[in-house]
Coordinates of C-alpha atoms in Angstrom, one line a residue:
Chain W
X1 CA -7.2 -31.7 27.8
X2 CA -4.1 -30.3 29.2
X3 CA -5.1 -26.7 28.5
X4 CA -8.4 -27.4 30.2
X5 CA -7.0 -28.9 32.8
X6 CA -4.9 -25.8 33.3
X7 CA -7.5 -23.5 32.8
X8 CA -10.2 -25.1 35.5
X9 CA -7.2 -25.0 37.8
X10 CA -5.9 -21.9 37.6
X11 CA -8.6 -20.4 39.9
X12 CA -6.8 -22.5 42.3
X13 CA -4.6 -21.4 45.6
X14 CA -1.3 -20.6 43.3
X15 CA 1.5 -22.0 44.0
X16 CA 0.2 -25.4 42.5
X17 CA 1.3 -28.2 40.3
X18 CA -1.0 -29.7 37.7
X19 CA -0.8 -33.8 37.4
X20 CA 0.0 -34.1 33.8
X21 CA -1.9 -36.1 31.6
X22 CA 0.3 -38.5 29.7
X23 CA 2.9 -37.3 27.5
X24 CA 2.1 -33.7 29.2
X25 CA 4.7 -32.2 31.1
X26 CA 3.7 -31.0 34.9
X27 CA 3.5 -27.5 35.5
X28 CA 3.8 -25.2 38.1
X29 CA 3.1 -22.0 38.5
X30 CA 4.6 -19.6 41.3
X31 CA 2.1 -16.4 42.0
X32 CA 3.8 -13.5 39.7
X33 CA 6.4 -11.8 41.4
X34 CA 6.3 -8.2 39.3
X35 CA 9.1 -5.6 39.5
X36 CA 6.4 -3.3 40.8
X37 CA 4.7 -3.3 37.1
X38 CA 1.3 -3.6 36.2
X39 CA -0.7 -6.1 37.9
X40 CA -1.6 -9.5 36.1
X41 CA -5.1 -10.0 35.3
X42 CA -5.8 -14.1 35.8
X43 CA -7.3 -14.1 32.4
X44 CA -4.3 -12.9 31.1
X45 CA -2.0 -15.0 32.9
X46 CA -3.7 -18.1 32.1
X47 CA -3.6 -17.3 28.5
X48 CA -0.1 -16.3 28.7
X49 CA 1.1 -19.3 30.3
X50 CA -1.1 -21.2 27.7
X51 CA 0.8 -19.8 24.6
X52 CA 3.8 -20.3 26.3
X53 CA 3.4 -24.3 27.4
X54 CA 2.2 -24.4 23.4
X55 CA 5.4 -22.8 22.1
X56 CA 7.3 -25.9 23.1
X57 CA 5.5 -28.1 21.4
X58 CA 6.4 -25.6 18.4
X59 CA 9.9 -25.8 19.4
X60 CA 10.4 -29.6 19.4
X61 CA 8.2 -30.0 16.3
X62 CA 10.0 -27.3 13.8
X63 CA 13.3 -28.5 15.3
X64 CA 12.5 -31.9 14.9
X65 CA 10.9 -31.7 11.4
X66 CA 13.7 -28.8 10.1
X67 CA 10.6 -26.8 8.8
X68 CA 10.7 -22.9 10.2
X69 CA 7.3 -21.9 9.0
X70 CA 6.0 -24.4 12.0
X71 CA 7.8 -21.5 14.7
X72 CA 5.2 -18.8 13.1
X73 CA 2.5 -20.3 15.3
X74 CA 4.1 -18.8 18.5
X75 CA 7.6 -17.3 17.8
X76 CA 8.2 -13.8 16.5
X77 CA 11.0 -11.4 16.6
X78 CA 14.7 -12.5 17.9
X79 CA 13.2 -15.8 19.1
X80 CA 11.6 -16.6 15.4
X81 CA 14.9 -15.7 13.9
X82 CA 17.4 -17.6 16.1
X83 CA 15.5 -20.4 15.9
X84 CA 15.4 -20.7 12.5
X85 CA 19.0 -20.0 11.9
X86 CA 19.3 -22.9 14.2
X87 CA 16.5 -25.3 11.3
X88 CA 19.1 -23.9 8.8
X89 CA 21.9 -25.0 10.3
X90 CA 20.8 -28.2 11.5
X91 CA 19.4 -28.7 8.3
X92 CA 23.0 -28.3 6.5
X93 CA 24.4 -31.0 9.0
X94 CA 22.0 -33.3 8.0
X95 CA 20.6 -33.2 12.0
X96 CA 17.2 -32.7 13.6
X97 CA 16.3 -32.5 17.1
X98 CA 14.2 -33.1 19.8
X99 CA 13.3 -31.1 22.7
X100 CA 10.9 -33.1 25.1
X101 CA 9.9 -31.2 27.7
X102 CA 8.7 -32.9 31.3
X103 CA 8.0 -30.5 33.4
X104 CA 7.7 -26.4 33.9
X105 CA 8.1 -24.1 37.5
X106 CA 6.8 -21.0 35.7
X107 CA 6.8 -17.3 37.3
X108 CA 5.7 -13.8 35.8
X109 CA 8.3 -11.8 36.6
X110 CA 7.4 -8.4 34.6
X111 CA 4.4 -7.4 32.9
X112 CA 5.0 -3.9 30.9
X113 CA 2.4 -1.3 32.0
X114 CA 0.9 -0.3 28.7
X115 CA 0.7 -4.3 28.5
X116 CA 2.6 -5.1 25.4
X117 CA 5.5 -7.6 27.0
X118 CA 5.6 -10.3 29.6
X119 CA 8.2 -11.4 31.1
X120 CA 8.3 -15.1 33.1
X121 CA 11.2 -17.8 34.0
X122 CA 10.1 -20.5 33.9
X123 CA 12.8 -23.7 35.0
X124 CA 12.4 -26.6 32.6
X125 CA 13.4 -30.2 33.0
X126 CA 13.5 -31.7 29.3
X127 CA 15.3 -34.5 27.1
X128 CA 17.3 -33.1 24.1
X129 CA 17.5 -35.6 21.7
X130 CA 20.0 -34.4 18.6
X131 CA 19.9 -37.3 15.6
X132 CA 22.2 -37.1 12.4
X133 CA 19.7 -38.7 10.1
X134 CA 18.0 -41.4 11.8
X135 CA 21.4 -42.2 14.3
X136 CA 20.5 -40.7 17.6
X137 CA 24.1 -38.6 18.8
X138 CA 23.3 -38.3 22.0
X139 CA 19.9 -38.4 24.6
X140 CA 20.6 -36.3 28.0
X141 CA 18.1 -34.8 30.6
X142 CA 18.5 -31.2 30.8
X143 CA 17.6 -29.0 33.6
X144 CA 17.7 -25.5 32.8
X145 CA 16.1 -21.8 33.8
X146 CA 14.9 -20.1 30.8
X147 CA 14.0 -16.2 30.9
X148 CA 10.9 -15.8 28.0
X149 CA 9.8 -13.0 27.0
X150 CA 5.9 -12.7 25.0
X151 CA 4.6 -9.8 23.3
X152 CA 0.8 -10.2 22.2
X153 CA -0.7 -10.9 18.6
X154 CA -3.7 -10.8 16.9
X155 CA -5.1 -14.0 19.1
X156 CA -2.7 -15.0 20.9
X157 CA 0.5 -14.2 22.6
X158 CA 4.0 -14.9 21.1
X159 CA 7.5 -15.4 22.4
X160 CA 10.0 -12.8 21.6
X161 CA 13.0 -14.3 23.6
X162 CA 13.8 -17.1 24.6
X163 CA 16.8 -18.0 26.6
X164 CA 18.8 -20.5 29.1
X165 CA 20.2 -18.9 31.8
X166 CA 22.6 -19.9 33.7
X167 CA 21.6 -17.2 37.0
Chain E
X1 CA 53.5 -72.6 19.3
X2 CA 56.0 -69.8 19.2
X3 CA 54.1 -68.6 15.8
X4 CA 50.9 -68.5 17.7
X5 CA 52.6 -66.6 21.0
X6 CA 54.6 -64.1 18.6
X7 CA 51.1 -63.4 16.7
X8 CA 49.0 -62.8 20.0
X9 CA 51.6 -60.4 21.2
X10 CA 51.5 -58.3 18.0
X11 CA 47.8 -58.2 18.6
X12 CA 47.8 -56.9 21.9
X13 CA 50.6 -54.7 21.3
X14 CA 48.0 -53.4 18.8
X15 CA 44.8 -53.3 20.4
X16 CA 45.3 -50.1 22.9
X17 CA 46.1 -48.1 20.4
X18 CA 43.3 -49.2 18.2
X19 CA 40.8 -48.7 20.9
X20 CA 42.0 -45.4 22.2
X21 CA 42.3 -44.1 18.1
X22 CA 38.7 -44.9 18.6
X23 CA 37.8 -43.3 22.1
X24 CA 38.6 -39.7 23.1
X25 CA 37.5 -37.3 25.6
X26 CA 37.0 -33.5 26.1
X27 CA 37.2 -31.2 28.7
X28 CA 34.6 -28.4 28.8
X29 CA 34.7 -24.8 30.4
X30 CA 32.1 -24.3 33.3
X31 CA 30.5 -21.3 30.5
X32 CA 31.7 -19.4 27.4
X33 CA 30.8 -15.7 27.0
X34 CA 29.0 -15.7 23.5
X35 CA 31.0 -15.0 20.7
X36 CA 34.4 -15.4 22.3
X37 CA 37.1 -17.1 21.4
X38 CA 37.5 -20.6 23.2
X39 CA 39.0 -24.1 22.9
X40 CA 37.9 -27.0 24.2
X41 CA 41.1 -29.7 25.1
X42 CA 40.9 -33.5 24.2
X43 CA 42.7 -36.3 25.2
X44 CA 43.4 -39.8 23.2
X45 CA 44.0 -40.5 19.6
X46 CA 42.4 -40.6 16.4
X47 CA 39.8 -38.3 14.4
X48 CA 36.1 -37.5 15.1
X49 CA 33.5 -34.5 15.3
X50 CA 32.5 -32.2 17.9
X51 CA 28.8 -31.1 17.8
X52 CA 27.4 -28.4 19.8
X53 CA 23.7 -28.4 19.4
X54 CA 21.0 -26.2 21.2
X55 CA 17.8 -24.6 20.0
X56 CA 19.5 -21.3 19.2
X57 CA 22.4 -22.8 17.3
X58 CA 23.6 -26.0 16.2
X59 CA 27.5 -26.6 14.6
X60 CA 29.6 -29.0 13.9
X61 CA 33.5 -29.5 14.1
X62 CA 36.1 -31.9 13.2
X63 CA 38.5 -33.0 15.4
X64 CA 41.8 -34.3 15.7
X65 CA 42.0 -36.2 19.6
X66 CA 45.0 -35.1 21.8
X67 CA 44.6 -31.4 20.0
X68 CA 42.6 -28.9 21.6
X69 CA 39.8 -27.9 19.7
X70 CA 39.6 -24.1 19.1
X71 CA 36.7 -21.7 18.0
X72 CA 37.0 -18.5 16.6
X73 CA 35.4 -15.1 18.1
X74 CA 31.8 -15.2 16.7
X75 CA 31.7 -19.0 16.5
X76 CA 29.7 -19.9 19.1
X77 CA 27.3 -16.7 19.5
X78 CA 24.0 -17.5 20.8
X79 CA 23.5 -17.5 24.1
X80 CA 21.8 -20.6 25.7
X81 CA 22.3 -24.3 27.1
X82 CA 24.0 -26.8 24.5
X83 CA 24.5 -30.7 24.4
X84 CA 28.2 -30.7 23.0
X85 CA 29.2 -34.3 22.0
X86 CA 32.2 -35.5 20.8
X87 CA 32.1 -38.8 18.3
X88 CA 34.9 -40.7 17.4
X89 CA 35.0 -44.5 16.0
X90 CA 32.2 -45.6 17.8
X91 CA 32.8 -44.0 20.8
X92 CA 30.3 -40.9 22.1
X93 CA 30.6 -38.9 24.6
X94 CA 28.3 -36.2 25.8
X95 CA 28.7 -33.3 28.4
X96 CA 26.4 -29.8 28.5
X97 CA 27.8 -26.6 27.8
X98 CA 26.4 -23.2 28.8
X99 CA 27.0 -20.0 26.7
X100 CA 26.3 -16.6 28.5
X101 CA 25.3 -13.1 27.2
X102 CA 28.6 -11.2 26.3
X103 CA 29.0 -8.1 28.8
X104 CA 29.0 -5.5 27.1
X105 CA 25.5 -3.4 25.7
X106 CA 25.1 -3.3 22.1
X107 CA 21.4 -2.6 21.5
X108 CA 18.8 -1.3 23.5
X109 CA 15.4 -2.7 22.7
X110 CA 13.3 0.7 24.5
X111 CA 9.3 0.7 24.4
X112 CA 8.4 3.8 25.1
X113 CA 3.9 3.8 25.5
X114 CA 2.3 6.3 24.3
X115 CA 3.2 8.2 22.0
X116 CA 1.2 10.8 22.7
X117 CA -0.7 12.0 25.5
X118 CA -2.3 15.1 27.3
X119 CA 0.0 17.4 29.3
X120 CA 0.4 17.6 33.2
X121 CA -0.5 13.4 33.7
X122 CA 0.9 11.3 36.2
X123 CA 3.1 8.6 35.1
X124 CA 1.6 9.0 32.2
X125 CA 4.5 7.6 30.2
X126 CA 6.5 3.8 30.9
X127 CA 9.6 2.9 29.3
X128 CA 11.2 -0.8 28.9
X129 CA 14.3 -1.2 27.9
X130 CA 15.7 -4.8 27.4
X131 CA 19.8 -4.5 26.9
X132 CA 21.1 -6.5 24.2
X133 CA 25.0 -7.7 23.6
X134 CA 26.0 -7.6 19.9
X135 CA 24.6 -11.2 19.1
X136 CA 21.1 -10.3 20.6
X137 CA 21.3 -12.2 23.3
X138 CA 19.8 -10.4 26.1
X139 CA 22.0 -9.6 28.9
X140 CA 21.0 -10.8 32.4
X141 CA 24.0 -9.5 34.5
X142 CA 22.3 -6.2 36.7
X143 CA 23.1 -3.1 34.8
X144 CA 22.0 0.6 35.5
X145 CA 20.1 2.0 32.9
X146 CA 19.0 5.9 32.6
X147 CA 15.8 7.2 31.6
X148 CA 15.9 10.9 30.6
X149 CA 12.5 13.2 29.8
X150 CA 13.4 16.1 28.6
X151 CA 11.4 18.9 26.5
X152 CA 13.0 22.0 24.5
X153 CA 13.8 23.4 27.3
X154 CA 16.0 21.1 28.9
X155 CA 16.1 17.5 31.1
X156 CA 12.9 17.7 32.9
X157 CA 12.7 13.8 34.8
X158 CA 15.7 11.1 34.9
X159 CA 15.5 7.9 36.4
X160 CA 18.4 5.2 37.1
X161 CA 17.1 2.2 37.0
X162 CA 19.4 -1.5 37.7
X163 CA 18.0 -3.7 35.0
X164 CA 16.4 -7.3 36.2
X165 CA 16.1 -10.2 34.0
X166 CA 17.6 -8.1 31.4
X167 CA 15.2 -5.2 31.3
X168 CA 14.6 -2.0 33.2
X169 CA 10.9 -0.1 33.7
X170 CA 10.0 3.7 34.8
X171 CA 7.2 6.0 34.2
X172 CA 7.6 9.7 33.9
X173 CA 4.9 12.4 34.0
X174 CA 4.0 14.5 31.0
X175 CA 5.1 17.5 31.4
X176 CA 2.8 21.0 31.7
X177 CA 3.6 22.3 28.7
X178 CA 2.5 20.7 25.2
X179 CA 5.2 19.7 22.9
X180 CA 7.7 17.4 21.4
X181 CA 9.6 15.4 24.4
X182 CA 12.3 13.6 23.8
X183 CA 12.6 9.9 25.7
X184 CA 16.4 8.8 25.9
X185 CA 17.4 5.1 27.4
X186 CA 20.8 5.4 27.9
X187 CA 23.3 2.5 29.2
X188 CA 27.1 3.5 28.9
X189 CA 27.3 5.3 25.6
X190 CA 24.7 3.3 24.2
X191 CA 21.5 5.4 23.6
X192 CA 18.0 5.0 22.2
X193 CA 15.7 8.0 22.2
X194 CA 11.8 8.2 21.7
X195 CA 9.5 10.9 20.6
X196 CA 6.5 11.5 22.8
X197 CA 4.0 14.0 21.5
X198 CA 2.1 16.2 24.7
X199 CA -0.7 17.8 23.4
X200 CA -3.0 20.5 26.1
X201 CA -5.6 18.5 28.1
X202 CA -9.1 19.3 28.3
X203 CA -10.7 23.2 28.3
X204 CA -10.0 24.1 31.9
X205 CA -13.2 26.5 31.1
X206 CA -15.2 28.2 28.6
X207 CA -16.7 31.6 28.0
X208 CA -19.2 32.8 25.5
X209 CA -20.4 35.8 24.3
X210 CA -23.4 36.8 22.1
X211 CA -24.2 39.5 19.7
X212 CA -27.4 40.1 17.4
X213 CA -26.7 40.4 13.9
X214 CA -30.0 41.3 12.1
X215 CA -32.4 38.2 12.8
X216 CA -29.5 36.1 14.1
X217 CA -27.1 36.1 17.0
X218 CA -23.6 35.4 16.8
X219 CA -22.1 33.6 19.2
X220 CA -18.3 33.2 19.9
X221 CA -15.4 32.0 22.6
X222 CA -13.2 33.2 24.2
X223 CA -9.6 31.8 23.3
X224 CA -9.8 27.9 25.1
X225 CA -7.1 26.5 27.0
X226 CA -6.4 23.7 29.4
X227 CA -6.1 24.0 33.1
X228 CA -2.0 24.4 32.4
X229 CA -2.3 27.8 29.9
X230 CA -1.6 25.2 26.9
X231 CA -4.0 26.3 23.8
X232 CA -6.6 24.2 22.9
X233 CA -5.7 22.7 19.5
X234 CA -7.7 24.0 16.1
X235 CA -10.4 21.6 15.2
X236 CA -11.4 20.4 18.5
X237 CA -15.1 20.6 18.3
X238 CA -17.1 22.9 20.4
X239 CA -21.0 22.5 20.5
X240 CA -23.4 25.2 20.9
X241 CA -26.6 24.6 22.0
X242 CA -29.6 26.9 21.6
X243 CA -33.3 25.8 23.9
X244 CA -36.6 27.7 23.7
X245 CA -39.3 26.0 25.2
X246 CA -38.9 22.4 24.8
X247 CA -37.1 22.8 21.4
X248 CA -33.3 22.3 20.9
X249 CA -31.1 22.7 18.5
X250 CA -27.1 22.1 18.6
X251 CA -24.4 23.2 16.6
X252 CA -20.8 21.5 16.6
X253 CA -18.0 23.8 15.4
X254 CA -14.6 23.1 15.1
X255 CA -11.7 25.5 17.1
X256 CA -10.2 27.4 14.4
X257 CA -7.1 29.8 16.0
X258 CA -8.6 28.9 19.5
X259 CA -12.2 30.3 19.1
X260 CA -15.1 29.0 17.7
X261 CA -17.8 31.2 16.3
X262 CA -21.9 30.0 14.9
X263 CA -24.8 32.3 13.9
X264 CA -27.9 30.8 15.6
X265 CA -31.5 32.0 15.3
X266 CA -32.2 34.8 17.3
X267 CA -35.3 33.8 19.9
X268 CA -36.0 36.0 22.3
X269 CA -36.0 34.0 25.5
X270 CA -33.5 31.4 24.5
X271 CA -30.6 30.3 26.4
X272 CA -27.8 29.3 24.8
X273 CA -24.8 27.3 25.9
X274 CA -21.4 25.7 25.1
X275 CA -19.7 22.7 25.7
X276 CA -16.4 20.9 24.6
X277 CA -15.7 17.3 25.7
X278 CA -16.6 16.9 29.4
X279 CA -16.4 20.8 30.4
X280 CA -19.8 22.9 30.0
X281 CA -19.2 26.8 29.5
X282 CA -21.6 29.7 30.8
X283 CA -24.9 30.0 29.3
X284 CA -26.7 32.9 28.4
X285 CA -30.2 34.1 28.0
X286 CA -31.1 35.8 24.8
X287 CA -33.3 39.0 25.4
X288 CA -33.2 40.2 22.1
X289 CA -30.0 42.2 21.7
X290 CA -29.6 43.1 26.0

């Protein structure tokens, strides 16, 4: 519902904001501002944006559930890897986590010219949730800028890095 | 009475203690550059654990309140936004702590497209480079970044380019003359170097010439090159075509050292002609041996 929602709107004067269905994080996206790179195509920018929103629900569910086979779906690379140190770690501390994301400001920032990485930031407001066993630790509203990088795959496209920043 | 006074006195003598045993509190740094070496201070009493827990890395640490709380180089590595919270007794306490890239380049993740192309082309070749530290965290602080072209005979384009959002972009043209080039990302004395094959372009023209040879003609070309003087390389095919009337017949022949050769029938009053990709050669009427 979400995606479609996206999707129809996209066409749409940009900068907009989607009204979130519930339990769906709002999302804004700001026209691309490229470092004089290859144009964005709006199919591909939808798409991209797409497989990004979904990589968060990735995030909080193999984080949550320990299990790094779930991050396959739309990590690869240093992103895959980190992440699942991270499953292995929490894993040995008898932790899990949960990363609830509410809502997204999303720019395209770089799109390589031969087209095989896009760069956005995208500024998040989420709820991390860390629980050792079934005691929750600690519950705090984050507000962070994340610089994501996604490299395409056979049908969709992946996140290669993925990292708060503090500029 | 004096029992009872004597008792509640020993109890509240006992109590601060007891709750601050079980209630501490840290004081975080603003940021830690990844993988340094850091403590964290603590006031009050008593024993706990510190957890530091983000989606790139998640450890835990136990802690003795009043005495700071020290990590190691390579402890806390990954760069990122954490939730550190400290437990003790029953007591929780949460703040956020932000890790940054280290400074210094370790790695240079270069995408050099393609890998091989046709001479003489316009910004025909990009290069991305995304700078790494040594925990591959990708570095977001502006740094220059040179991209070198250079063939056998020496540096032919360099670019320096300040990275943005931790990467850096340029295109170069191919060069004139087909070859091996080499593609070098440099930052500091951190280098990563590419391989970009330039092969010639199209035929810049082609020439035929025909001679009879009993009841056939031979045809043949002239050496083929692109519009830069590179040779045109061996097995790209070249199709002859011979029309009499409204009959045709064609013949594709692969370059073999830079000419291609075909007997065709010899009909008077044919014209044949050559082609190779998108360039057409001459074409000549056959007149029986003239």
């Amino acid at each position: 519902m979400m995606n479609r929602l996206f999707a129809a709107s996209f066409a749409l004067t940009a900068p907009f904001t989607l009204l979130a269905a519930a339990q769906q994080p709002s999302v804004r996206v700001e026209p691309p501002q490229l470092q004089g790179s290859r144009p964005v195509e709006k199919q591909t920018e939808v798409s991209v944006i797409r497989d990004y929103l979904q990589s968060w629900k990735t995030l909080d569910t193999a984080l949550n559930q320990n299990d790094a086979s779930a991050l396959d779906a739309s990590f690869v690379g240093t992103a895959r890897d980190k992440l699942a140190s991270t499953i292995e770690e929490q894993t040995a501390l008898g932790l899990h986590t949960r990363y609830t994301a509410e809502s997204h400001d999303l720019q395209i920032v770089f799109y390589s010219p031969e087209g095989s990485s896009i760069e956005l930031i995208d500024t998040v407001e989420y709820h991390e949730q860390v629980m050792d066993h079934d005691k929750v630790l600690a519950d705090k509203p984050m507000h962070q800028r994340f610089v994501v990088v996604l490299t395409p795959s056979q049908v969709s496209w992946r996140v290669r890095i993925f990292q708060a920043s503090s500029q | 009475m004096k029992v009872v006074l004597a008792s509640l006195i020993a109890v509240l003598a006992v109590l601060p203690t007891s709750a601050r045993s079980q209630s501490g509190s840290m004081t975080l740094p603003p940021s830690v550059p990844a993988g340094s070496a850091f403590s964290i201070p603590t006031s009050g009493n008593g024993d706990g654990y510190l957890y530091i827990v983000g989606p790139t890395q998640a450890i835990k640490q136990s802690v003795h309140l009043g005495n700071p709380i020290s990590f190691s180089a390579g402890d806390l590595y990954s760069a990122g936004a954490y939730l550190a919270i400290l437990v003790t007794g029953s007591s929780t306490e949460t703040q956020q702590l932000v890790v940054t890239p280290a400074d210094k380049t370790s790695t240079l993740g270069f995408i050099a497209k393609p890998s091989r192309l046709p001479v003489g082309l316009h910004n025909g070749i990009s290069g991305t480079v995304y700078l790494f530290d040594a925990y591959h965290n990708l570095i977001l602080q502006p740094t220059p970044v040179t991209l070198q072209l250079s063939n056998a005979t020496g540096v032919v384009q360099s670019r320096t380019v300040e990275t943005r959002n931790g990467l850096a972009w340029s295109e170069m043209d191919s060069s004139a003359k087909e070859g091996a080039a080499k593609f070098i990302a440099k930052v500091g004395d951190v280098t990563s170097t590419r391989i970009i094959e330039q092969v010639p372009g199209d035929p810049c023209s082609i020439s035929i010439t025909a001679q009879p040879d009993g009841g056939k003609v031979k045809v043949q070309t002239a050496p083929i090159h692109d519009c830069s003087g590179n040779a045109i390389p061996d097995g790209t095919i070249v199709t002859f075509t011979e029309t009499i009337g409204d009959k045709q017949s064609t013949v594709d022949v692969p370059l073999k050292q830079g000419i291609a050769r075909v007997d065709m029938p010899a009909y008077k009053g044919s014209k044949i002609s050559v082609a190779s990709g998108v360039v057409a050669g001459n074409e000549i009427l056959w007149e029986g041996g003239r």
